[in-house]
mmCIF file with all atom_site columns, C-alpha atoms in Angstrom:
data_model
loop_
_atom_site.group_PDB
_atom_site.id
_atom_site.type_symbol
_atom_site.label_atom_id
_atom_site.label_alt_id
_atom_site.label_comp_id
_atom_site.label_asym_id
_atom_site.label_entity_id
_atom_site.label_seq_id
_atom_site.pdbx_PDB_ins_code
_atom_site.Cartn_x
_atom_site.Cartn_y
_atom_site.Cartn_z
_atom_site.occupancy
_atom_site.B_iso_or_equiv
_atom_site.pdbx_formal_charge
_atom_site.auth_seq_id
_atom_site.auth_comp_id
_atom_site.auth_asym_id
_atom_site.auth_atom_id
_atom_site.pdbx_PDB_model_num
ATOM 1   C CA . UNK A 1 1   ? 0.000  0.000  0.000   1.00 86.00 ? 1   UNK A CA 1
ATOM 2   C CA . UNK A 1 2   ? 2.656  2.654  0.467   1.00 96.00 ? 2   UNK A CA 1
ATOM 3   C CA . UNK A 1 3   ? 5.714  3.113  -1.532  1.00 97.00 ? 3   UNK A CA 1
ATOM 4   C CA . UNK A 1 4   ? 8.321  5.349  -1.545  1.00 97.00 ? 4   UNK A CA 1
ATOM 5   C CA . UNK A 1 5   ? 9.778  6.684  -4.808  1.00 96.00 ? 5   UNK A CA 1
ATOM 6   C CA . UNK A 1 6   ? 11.631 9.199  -7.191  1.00 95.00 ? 6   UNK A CA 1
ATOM 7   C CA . UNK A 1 7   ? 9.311  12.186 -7.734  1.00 96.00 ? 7   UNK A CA 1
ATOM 8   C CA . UNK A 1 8   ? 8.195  12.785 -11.028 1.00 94.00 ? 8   UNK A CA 1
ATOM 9   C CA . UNK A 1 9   ? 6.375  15.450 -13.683 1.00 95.00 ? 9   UNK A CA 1
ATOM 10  C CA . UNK A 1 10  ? 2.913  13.894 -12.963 1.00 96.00 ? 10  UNK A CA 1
ATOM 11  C CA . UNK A 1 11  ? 3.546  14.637 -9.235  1.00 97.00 ? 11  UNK A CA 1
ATOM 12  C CA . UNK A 1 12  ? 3.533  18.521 -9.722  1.00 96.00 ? 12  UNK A CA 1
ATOM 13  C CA . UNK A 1 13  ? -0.255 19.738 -9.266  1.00 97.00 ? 13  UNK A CA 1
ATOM 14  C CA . UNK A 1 14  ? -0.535 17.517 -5.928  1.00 97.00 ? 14  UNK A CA 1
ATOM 15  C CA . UNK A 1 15  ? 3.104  18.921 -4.627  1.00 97.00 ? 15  UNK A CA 1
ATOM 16  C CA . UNK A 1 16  ? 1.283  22.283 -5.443  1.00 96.00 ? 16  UNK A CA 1
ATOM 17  C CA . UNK A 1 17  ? -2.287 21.756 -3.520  1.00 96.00 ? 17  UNK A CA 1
ATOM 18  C CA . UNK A 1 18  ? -0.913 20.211 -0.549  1.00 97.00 ? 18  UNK A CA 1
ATOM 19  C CA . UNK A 1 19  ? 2.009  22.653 0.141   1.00 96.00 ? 19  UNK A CA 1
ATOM 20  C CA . UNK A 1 20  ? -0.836 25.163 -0.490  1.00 96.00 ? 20  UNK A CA 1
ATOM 21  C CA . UNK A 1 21  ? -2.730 24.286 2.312   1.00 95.00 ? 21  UNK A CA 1
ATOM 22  C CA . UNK A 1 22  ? -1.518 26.315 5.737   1.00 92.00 ? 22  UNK A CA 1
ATOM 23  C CA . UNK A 1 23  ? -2.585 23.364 7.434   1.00 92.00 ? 23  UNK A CA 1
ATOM 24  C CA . UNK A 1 24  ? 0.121  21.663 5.678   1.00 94.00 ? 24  UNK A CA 1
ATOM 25  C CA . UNK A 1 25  ? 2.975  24.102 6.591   1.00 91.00 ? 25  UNK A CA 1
ATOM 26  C CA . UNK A 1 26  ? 2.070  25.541 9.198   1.00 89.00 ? 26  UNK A CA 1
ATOM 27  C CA . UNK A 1 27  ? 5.290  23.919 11.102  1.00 87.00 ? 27  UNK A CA 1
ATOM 28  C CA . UNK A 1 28  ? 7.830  23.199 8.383   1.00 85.00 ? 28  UNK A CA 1
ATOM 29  C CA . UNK A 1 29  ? 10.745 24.779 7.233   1.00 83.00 ? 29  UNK A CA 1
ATOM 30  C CA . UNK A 1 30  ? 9.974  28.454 5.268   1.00 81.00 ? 30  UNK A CA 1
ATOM 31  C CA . UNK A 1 31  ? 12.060 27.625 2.550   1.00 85.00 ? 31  UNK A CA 1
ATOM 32  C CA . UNK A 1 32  ? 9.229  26.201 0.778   1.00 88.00 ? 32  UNK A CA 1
ATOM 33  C CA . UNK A 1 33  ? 7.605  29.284 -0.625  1.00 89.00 ? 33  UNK A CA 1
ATOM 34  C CA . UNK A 1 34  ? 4.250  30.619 -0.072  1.00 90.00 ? 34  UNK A CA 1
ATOM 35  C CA . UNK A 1 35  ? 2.338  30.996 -2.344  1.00 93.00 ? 35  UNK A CA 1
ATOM 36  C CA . UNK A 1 36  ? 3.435  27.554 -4.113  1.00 94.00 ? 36  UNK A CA 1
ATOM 37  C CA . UNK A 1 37  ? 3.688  27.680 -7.812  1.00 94.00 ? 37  UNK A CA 1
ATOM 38  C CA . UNK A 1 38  ? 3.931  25.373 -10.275 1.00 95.00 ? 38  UNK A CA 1
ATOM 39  C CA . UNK A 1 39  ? 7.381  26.692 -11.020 1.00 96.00 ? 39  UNK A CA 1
ATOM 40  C CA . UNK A 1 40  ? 8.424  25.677 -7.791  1.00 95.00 ? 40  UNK A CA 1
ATOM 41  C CA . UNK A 1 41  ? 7.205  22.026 -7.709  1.00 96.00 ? 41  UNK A CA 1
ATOM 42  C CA . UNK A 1 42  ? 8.732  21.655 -11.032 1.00 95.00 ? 42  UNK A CA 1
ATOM 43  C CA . UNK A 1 43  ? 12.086 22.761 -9.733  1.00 93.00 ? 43  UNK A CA 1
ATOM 44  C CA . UNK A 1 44  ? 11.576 19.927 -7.087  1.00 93.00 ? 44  UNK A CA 1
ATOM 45  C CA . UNK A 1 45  ? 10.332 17.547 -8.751  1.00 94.00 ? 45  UNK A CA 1
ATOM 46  C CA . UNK A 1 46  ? 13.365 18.292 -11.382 1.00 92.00 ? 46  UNK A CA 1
ATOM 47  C CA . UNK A 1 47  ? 16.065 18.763 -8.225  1.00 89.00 ? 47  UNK A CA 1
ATOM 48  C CA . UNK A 1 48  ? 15.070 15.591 -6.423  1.00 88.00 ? 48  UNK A CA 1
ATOM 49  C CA . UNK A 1 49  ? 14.922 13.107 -9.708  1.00 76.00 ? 49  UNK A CA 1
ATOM 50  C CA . UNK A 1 50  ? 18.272 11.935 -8.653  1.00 75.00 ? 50  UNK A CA 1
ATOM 51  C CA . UNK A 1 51  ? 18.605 12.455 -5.037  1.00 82.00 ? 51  UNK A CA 1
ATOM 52  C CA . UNK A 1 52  ? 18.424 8.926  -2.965  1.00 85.00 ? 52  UNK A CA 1
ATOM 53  C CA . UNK A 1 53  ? 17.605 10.925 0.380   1.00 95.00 ? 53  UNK A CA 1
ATOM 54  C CA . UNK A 1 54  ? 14.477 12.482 -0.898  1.00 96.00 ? 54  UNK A CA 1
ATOM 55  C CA . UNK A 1 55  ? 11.293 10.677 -2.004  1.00 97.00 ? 55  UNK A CA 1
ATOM 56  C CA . UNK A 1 56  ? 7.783  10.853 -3.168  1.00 97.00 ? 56  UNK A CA 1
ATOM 57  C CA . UNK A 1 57  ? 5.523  9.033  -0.305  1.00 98.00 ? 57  UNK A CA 1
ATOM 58  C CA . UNK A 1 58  ? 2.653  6.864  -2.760  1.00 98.00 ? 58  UNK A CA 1
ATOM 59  C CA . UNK A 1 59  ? -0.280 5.362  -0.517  1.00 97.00 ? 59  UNK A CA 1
ATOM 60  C CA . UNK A 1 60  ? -2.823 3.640  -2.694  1.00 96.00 ? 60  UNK A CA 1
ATOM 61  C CA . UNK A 1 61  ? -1.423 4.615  -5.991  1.00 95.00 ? 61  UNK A CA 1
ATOM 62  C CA . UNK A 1 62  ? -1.266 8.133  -5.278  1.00 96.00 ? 62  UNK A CA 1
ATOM 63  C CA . UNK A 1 63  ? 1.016  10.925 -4.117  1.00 98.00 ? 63  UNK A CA 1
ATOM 64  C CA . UNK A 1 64  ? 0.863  11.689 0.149   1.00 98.00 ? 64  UNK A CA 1
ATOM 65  C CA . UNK A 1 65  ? 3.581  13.480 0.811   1.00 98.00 ? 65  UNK A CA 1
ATOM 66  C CA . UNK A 1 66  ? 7.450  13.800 0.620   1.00 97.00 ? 66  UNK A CA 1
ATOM 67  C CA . UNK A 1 67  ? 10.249 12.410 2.937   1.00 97.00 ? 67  UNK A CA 1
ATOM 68  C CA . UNK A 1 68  ? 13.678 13.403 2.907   1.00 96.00 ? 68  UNK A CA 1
ATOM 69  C CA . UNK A 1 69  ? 17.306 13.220 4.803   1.00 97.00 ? 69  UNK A CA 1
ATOM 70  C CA . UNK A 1 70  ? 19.720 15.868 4.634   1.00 95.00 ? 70  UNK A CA 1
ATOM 71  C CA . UNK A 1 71  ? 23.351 14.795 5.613   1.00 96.00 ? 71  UNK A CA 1
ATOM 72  C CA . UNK A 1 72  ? 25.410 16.370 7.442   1.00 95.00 ? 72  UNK A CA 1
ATOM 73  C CA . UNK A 1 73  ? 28.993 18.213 6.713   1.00 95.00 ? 73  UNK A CA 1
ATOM 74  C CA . UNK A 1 74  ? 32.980 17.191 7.622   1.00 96.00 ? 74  UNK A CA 1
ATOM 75  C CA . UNK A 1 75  ? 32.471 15.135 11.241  1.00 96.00 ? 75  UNK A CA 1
ATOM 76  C CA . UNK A 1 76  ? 28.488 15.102 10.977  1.00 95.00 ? 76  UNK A CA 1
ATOM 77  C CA . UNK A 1 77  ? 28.713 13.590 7.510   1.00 95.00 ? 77  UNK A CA 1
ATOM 78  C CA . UNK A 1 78  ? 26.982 10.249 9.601   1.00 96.00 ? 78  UNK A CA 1
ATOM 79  C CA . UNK A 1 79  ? 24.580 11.945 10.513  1.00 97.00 ? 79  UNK A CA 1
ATOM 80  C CA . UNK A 1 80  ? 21.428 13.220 9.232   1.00 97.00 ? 80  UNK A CA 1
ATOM 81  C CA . UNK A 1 81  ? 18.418 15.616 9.684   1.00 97.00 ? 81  UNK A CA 1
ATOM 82  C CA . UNK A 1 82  ? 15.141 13.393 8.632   1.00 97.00 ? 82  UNK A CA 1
ATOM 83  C CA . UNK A 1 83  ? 12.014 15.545 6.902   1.00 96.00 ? 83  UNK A CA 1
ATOM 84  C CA . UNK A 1 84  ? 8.651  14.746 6.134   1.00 97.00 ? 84  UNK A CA 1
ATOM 85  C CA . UNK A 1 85  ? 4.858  16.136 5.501   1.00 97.00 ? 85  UNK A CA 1
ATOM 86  C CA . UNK A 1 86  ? 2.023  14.510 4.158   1.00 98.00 ? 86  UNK A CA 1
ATOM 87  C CA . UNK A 1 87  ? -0.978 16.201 2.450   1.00 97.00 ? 87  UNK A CA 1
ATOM 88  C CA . UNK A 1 88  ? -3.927 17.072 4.703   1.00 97.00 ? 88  UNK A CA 1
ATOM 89  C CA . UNK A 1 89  ? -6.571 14.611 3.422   1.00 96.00 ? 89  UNK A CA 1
ATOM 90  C CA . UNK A 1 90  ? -4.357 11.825 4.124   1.00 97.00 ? 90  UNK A CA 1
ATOM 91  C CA . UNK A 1 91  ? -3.612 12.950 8.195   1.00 96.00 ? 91  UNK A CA 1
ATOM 92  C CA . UNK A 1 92  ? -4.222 9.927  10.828  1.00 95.00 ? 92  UNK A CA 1
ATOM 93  C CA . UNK A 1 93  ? -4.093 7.084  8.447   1.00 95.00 ? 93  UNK A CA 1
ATOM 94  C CA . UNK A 1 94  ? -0.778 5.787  9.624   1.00 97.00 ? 94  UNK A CA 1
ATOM 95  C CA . UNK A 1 95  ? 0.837  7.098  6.969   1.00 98.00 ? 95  UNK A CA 1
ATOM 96  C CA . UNK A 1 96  ? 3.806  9.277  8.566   1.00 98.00 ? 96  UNK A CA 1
ATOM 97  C CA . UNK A 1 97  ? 4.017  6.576  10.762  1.00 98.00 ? 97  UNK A CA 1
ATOM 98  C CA . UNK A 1 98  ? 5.115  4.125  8.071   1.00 98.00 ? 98  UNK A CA 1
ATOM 99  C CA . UNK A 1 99  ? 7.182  6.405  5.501   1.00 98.00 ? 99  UNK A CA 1
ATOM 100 C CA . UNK A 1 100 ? 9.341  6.822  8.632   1.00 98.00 ? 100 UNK A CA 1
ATOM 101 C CA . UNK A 1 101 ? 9.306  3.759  9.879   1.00 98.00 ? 101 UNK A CA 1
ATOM 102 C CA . UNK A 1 102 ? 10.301 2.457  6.052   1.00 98.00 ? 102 UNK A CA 1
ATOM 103 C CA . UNK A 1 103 ? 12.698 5.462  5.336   1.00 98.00 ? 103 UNK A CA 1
ATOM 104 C CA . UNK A 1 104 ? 14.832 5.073  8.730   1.00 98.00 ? 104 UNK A CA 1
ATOM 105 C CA . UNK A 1 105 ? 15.586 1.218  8.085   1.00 97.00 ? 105 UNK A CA 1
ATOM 106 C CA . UNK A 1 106 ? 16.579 1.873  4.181   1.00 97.00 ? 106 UNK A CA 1
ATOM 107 C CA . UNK A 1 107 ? 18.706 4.769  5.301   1.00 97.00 ? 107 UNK A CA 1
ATOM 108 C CA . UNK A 1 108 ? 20.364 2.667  8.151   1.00 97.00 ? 108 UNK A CA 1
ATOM 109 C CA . UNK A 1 109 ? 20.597 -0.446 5.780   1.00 97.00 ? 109 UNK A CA 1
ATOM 110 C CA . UNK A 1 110 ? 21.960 1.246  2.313   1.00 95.00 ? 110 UNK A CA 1
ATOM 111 C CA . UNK A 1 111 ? 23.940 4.136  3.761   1.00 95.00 ? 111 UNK A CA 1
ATOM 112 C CA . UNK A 1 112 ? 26.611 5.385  5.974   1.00 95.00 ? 112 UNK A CA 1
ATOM 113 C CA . UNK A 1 113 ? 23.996 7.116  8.303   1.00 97.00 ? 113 UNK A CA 1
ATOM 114 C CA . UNK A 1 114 ? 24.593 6.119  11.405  1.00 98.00 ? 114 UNK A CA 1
ATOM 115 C CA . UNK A 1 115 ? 21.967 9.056  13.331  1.00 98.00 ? 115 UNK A CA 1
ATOM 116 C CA . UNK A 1 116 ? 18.760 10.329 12.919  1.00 98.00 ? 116 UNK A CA 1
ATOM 117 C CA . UNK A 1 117 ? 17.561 13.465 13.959  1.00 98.00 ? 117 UNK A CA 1
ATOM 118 C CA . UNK A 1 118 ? 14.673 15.549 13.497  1.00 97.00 ? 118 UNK A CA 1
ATOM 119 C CA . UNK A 1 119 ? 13.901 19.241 15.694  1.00 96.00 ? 119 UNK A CA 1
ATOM 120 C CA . UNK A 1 120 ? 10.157 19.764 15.618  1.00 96.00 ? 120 UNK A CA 1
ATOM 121 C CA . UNK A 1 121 ? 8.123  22.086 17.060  1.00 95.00 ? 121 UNK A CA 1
ATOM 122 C CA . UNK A 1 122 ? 6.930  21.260 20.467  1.00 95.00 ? 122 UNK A CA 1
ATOM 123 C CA . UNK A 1 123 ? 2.921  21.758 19.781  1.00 94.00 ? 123 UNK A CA 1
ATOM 124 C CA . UNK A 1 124 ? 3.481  19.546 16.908  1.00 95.00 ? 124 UNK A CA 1
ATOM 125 C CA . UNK A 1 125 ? 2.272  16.342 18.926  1.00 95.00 ? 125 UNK A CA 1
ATOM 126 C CA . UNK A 1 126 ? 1.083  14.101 15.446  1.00 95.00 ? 126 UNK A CA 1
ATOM 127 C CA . UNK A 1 127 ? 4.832  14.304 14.533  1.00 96.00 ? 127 UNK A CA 1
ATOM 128 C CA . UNK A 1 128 ? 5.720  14.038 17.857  1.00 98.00 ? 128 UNK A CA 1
ATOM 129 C CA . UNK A 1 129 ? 3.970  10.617 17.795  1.00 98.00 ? 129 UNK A CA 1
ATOM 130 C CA . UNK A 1 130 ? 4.598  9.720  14.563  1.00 98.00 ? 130 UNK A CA 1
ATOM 131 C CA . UNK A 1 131 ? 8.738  9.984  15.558  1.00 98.00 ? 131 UNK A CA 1
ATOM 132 C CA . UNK A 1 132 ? 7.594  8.089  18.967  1.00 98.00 ? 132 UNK A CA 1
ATOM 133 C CA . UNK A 1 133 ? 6.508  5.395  17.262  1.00 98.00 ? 133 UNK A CA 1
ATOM 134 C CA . UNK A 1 134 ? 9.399  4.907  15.383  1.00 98.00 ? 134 UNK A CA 1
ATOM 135 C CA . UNK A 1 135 ? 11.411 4.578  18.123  1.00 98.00 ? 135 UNK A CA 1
ATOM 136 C CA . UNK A 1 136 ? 12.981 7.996  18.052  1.00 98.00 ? 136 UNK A CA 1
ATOM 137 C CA . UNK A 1 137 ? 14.229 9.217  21.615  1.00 98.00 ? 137 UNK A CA 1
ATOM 138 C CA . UNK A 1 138 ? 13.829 12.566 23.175  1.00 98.00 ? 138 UNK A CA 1
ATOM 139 C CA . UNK A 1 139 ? 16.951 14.469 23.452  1.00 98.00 ? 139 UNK A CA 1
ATOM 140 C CA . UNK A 1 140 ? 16.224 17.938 24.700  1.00 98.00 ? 140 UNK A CA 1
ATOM 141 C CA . UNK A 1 141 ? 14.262 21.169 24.211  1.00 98.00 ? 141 UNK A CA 1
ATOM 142 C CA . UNK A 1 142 ? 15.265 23.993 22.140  1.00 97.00 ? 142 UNK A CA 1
ATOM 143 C CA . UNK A 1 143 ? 14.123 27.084 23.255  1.00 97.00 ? 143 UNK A CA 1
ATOM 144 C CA . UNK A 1 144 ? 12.589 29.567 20.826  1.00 96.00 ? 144 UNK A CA 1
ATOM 145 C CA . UNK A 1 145 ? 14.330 27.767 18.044  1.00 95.00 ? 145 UNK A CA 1
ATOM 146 C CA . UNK A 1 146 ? 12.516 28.710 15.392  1.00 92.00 ? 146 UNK A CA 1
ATOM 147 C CA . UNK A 1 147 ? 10.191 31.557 14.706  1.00 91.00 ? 147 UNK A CA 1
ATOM 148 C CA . UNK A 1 148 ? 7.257  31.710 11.930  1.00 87.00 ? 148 UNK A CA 1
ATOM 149 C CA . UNK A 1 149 ? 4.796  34.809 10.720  1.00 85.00 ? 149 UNK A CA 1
ATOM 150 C CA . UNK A 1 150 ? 6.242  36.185 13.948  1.00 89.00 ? 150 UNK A CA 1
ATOM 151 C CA . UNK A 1 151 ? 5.571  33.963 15.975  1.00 90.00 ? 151 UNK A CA 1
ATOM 152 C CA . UNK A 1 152 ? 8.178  31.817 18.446  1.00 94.00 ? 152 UNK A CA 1
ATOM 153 C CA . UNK A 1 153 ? 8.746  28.020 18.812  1.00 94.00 ? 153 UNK A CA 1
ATOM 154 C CA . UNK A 1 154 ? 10.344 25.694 21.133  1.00 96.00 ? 154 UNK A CA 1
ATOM 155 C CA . UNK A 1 155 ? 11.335 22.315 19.053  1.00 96.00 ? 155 UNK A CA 1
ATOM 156 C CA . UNK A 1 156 ? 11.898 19.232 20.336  1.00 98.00 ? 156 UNK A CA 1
ATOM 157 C CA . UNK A 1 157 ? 14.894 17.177 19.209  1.00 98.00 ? 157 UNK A CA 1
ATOM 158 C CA . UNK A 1 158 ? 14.933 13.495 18.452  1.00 98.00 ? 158 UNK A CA 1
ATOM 159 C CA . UNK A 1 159 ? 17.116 11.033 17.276  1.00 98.00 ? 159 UNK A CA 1
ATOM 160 C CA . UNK A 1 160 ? 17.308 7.510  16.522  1.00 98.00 ? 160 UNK A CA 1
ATOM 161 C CA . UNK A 1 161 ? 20.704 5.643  16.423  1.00 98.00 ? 161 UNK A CA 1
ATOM 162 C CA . UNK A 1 162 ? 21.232 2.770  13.922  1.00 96.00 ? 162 UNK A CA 1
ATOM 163 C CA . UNK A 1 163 ? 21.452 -0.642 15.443  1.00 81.00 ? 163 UNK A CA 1
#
């Protein structure tokens, strides 16, 4: 039922309604640009074609949602900061549960990754879960750690260490 995948061209007007939806972004990074235009989910789609840390999350046929891992630099290059959102309609199906759960064991399996980490934002409890789930461990609180539309966030930062 899910898969995860290269994105491709067919991908770009769902990358564009789902990363139009506030609901959607409402805690995730601002470098995805608001409005969303098609110009920008064909540079991703485009940019991530040959990436092996970033892929399409399919449930049922259909695009969900995007996961990705961005490795780290010189002594953190074993290391890596895990991403992920999945389209509103498709919320508390289990879904972000299992892209992670999927995602961490090909990472640890195929790749030099040895950590996990994600910071999210500490009212974020689905994600919270979702990382819980997955066996990720709390490591601390970062205080006002991010700030969006003017508004301040503590994040939460967890990790999971490969086996």
């Amino acid at each position: 039922m899910l898969k995860l995948r290269q994105f491709d061209k067919s991908d770009i007007n769902s990358i564009m309604l789902y990363l139009n939806d506030n609901e959607v972004t409402r805690y995730i990074t601002d470098a995805i640009p608001q409005p969303y235009t098609e110009s920008d989910a064909r540079w991703w789609v485009e940019n991530s074609e040959s990436s092996s840390l970033t892929k399409a999350i399919e449930y049922k046929g259909e695009l969900v949602g995007c996961i990705s891992a961005k490795v780290g630099e010189f002594e953190y290059s074993c290391s890596a900061e895990l991403g992920y959102w999945i389209g509103r309609q498709f919320w508390s199906n289990g879904i972000a549960t299992e892209a992670v759960r999927v995602f961490t064991d090909m990472l640890f399996k195929y790749t030099d990754i040895v950590r996990l980490f994600v910071s999210v934002v500490s009212i974020n409890g689905a994600s919270i879960r979702v990382l819980e789930k997955n066996g990720y461990l709390y490591e601390g609180t970062l205080r006002k750690a991010s700030c969006k539309n003017g508004q301040y966030f503590d994040e939460h930062l967890y990790s999971k260490i490969s086996e």
